[in-house]
Short mmCIF file of C-alpha atoms in Angstrom, two decimals:
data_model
loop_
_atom_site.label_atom_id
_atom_site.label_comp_id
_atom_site.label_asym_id
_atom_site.label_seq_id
_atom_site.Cartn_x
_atom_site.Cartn_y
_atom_site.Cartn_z
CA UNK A 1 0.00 0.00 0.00
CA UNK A 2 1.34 3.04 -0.79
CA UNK A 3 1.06 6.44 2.16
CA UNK A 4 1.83 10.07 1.34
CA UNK A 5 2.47 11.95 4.32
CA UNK A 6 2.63 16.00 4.52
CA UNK A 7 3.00 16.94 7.94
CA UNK A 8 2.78 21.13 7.65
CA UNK A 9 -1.62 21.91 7.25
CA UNK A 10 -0.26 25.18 7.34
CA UNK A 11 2.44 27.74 6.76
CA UNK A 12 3.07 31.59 5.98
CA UNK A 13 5.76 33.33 3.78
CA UNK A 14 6.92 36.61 3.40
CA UNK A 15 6.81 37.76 -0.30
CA UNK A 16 9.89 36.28 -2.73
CA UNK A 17 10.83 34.57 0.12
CA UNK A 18 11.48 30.95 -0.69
CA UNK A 19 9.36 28.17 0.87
CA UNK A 20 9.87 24.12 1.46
CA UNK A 21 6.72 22.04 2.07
CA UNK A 22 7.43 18.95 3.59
CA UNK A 23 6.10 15.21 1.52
CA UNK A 24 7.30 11.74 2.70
CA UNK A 25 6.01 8.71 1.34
CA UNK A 26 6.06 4.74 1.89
CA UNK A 27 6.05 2.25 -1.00
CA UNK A 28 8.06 -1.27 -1.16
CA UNK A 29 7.72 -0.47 -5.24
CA UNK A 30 11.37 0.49 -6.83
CA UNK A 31 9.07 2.21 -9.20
CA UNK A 32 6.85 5.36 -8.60
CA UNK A 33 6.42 8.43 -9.28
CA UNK A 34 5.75 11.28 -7.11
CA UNK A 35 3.60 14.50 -7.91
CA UNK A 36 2.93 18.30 -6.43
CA UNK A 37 -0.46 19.93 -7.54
CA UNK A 38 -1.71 23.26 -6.79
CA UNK A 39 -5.26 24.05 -5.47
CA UNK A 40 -6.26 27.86 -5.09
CA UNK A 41 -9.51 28.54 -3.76
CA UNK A 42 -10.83 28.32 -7.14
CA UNK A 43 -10.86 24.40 -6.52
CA UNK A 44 -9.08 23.11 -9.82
CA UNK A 45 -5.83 20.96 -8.79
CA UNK A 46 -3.04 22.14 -11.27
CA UNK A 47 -0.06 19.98 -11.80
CA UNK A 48 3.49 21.61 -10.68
CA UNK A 49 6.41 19.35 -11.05
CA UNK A 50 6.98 15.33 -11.32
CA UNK A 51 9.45 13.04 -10.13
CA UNK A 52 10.15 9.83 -11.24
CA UNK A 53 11.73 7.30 -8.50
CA UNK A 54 14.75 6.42 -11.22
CA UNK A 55 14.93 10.25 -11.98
CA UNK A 56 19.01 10.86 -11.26
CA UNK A 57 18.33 14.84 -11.14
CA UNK A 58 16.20 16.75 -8.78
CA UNK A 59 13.26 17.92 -11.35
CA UNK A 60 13.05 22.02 -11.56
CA UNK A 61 10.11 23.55 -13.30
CA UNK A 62 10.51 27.42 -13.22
CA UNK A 63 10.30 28.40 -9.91
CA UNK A 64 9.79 24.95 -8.53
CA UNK A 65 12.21 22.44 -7.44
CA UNK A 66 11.65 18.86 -6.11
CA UNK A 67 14.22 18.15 -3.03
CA UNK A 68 13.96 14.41 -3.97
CA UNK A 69 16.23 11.70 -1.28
CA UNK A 70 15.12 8.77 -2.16
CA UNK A 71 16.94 7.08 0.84
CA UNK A 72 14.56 9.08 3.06
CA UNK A 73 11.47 8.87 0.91
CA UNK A 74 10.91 12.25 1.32
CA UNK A 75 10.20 14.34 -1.99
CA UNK A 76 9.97 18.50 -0.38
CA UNK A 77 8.41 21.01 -2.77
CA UNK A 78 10.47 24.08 -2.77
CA UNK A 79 8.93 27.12 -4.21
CA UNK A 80 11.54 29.72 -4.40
CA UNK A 81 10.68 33.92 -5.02
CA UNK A 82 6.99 33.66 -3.36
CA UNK A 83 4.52 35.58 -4.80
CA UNK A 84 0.54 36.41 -3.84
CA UNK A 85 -0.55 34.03 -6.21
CA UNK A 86 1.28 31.14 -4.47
CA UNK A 87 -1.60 31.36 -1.85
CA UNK A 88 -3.30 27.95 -2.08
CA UNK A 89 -3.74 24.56 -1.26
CA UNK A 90 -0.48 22.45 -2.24
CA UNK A 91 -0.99 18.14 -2.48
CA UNK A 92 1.81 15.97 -3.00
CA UNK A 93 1.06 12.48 -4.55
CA UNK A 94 2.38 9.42 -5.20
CA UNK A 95 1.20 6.96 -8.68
CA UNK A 96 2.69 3.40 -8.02
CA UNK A 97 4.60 1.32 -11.01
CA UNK A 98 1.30 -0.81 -12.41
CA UNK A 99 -1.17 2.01 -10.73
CA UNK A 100 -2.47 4.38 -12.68
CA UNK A 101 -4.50 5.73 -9.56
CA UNK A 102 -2.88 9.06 -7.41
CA UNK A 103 -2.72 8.52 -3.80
CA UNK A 104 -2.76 12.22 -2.46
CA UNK A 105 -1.74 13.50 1.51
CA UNK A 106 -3.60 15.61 3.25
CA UNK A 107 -2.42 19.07 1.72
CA UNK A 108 -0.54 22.10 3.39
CA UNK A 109 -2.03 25.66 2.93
CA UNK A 110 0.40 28.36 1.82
CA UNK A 111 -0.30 32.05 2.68
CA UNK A 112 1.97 34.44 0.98
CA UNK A 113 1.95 37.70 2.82
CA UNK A 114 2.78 40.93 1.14
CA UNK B 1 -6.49 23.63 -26.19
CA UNK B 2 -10.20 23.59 -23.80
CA UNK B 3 -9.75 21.76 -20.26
CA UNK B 4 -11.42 19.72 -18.65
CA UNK B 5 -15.22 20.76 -18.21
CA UNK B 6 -17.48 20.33 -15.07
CA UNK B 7 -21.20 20.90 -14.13
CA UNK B 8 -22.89 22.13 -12.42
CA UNK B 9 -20.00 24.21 -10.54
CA UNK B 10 -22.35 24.33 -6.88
CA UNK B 11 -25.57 22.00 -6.12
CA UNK B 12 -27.03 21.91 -2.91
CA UNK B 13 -29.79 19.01 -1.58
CA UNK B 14 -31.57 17.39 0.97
CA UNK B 15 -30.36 13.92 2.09
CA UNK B 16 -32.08 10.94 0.38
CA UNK B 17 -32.11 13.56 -2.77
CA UNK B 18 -30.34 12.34 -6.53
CA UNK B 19 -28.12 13.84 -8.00
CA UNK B 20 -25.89 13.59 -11.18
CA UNK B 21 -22.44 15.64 -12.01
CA UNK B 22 -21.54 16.01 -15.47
CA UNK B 23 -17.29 16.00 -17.17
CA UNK B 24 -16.34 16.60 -20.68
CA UNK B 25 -12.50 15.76 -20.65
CA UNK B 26 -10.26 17.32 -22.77
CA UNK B 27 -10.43 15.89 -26.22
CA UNK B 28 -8.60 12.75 -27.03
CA UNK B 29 -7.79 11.99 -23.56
CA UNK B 30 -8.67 8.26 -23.16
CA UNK B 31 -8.63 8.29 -19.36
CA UNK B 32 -11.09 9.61 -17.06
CA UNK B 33 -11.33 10.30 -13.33
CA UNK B 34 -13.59 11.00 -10.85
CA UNK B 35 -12.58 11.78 -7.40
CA UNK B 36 -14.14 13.19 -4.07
CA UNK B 37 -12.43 15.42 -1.97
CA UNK B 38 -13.42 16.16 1.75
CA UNK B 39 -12.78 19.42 3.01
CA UNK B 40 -9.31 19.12 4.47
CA UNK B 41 -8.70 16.02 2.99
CA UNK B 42 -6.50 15.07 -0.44
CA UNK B 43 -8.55 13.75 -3.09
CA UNK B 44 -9.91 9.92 -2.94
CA UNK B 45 -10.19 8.34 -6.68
CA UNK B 46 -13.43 6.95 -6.77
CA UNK B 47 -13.32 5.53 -10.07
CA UNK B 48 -11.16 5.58 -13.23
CA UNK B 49 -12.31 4.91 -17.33
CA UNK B 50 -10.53 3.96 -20.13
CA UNK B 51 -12.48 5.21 -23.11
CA UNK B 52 -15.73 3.74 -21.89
CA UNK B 53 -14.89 0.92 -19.67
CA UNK B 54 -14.16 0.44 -15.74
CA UNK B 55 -10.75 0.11 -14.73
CA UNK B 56 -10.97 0.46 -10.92
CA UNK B 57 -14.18 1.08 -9.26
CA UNK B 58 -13.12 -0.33 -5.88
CA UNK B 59 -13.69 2.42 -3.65
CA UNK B 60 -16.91 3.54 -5.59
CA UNK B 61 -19.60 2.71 -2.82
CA UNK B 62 -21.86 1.44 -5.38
CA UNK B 63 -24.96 0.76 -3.34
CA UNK B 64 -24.94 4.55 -3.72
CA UNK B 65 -22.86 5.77 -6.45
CA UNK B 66 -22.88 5.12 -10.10
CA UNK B 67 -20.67 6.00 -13.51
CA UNK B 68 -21.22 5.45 -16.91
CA UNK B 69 -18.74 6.80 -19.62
CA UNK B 70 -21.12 6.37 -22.64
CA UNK B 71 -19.29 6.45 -25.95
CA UNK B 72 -15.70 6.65 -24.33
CA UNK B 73 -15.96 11.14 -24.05
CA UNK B 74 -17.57 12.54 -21.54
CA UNK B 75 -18.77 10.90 -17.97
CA UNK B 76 -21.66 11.33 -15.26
CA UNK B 77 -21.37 10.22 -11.54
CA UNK B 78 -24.15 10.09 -10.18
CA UNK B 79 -25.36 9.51 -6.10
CA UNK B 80 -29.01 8.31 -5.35
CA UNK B 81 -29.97 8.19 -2.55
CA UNK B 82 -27.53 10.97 -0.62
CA UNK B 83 -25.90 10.95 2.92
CA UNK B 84 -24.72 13.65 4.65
CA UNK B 85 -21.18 12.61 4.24
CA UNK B 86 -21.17 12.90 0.66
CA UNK B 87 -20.78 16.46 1.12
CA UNK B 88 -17.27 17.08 -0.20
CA UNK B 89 -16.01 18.39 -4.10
CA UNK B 90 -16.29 15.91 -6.66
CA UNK B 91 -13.38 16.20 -9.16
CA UNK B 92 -12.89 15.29 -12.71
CA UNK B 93 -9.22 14.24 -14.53
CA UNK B 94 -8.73 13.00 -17.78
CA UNK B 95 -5.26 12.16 -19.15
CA UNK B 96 -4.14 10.78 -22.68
CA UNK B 97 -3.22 6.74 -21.44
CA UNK B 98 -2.77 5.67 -17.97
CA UNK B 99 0.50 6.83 -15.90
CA UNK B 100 0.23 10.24 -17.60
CA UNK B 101 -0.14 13.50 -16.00
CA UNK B 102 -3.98 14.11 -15.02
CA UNK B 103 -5.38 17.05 -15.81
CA UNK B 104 -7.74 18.32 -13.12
CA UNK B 105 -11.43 19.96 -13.91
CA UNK B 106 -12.93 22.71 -11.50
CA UNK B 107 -14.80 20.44 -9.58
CA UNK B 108 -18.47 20.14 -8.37
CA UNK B 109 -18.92 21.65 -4.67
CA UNK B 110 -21.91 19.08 -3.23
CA UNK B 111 -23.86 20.05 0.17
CA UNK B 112 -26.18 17.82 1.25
CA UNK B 113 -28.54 18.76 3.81
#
């Protein structure tokens, strides 16, 4: 069974500060991948950044980075430069090798304060 | 390129009511999701298509909940009779084959009085 953990329900950053948001998981699968999606308010989930578990290199995707250690099975969003829009909702998720279904934590609210 | 389409955006009914949510995925994406969300809670995949058959209904309580996919495009989930703890967002995906990137729909907000 596969468990995505995301221990932070909240946190607050100063504008174009930078920000980590915490995401362990637990799978006995060598093969996964791991997922960040955005929800504002608005309530649509928008996809930020993938991982794959054989990924050598820590994926970037403008101003997001994935702190992947596999070792630790910890896979910490890092949203560098905040800005007002970042307020949201962020999920982390984990899809297994054969599963095609996203097991999501519980989410950790970001409030970027001007 | 359109996303993916929900309706109605809001609904609000009395328990023991029907009710029926609509997606239109984007075009030519074969696979289709519905999820429910809690508030405070990640999303839950209820149940997933692939053009118009089931690939995973287990956690669809189906003495309750339905899902049809007619014609392999768009989808309705539909929840007859309701509880009170079906109150959450119900979210549609769609992506172009399994293991891709899902692309998320704006969701149906359900209240259920």
């Amino acid at each position: 069974a596969q468990k995505i953990t995301q221990t932070q329900p909240g946190m607050f950053v100063q504008e174009k500060e930078a920000v980590t948001l915490d995401c362990t998981y637990d799978t006995s699968d060598p093969s996964y991948g791991l997922f960040w999606y955005k929800q504002p308010s608005s309530g649509e989930m928008i996809f930020l950044i993938y991982q794959g578990s054989y990924d050598q290199q820590n994926a970037t995707e403008g101003r997001y980075s994935l702190n992947f250690q596999k070792a630790r099975k910890s896979a910490n969003l890092v949203i560098s430069a905040s800005q007002l829009g970042d307020s949201a909702m962020y999920f982390c998720a984990m899809r297994g090798p054969d599963d095609y279904k996203l097991s999501f934590g519980a989410g950790t609210t970001v409030t970027v304060r001007a | 390129e359109a996303g993916v389409a929900q309706s109605p955006r809001y609904k609000i009914i009395e328990k023991r009511q029907s009710v029926a949510f609509w997606c239109n995925p984007i075009s030519g994406h074969a696979t289709l999701y519905w999820y429910q969300q809690i508030l405070g809670q990640g999303p839950k995949l209820l149940i997933q298509f692939q053009n118009n058959g089931v690939v995973d209904d287990s956690q669809l309580p189906k003495d309750r909940f339905s899902a049809e996919r007619l014609k392999g495009v768009d989808s309705t989930l539909k929840i007859q009779p309701a509880k009170l703890e079906d109150s959450a967002v119900y979210l549609c995906a769609s992506s172009p084959w399994t293991g891709n990137e899902q692309y998320f729909g704006p969701g149906t907000r359900l209240t259920v009085t």
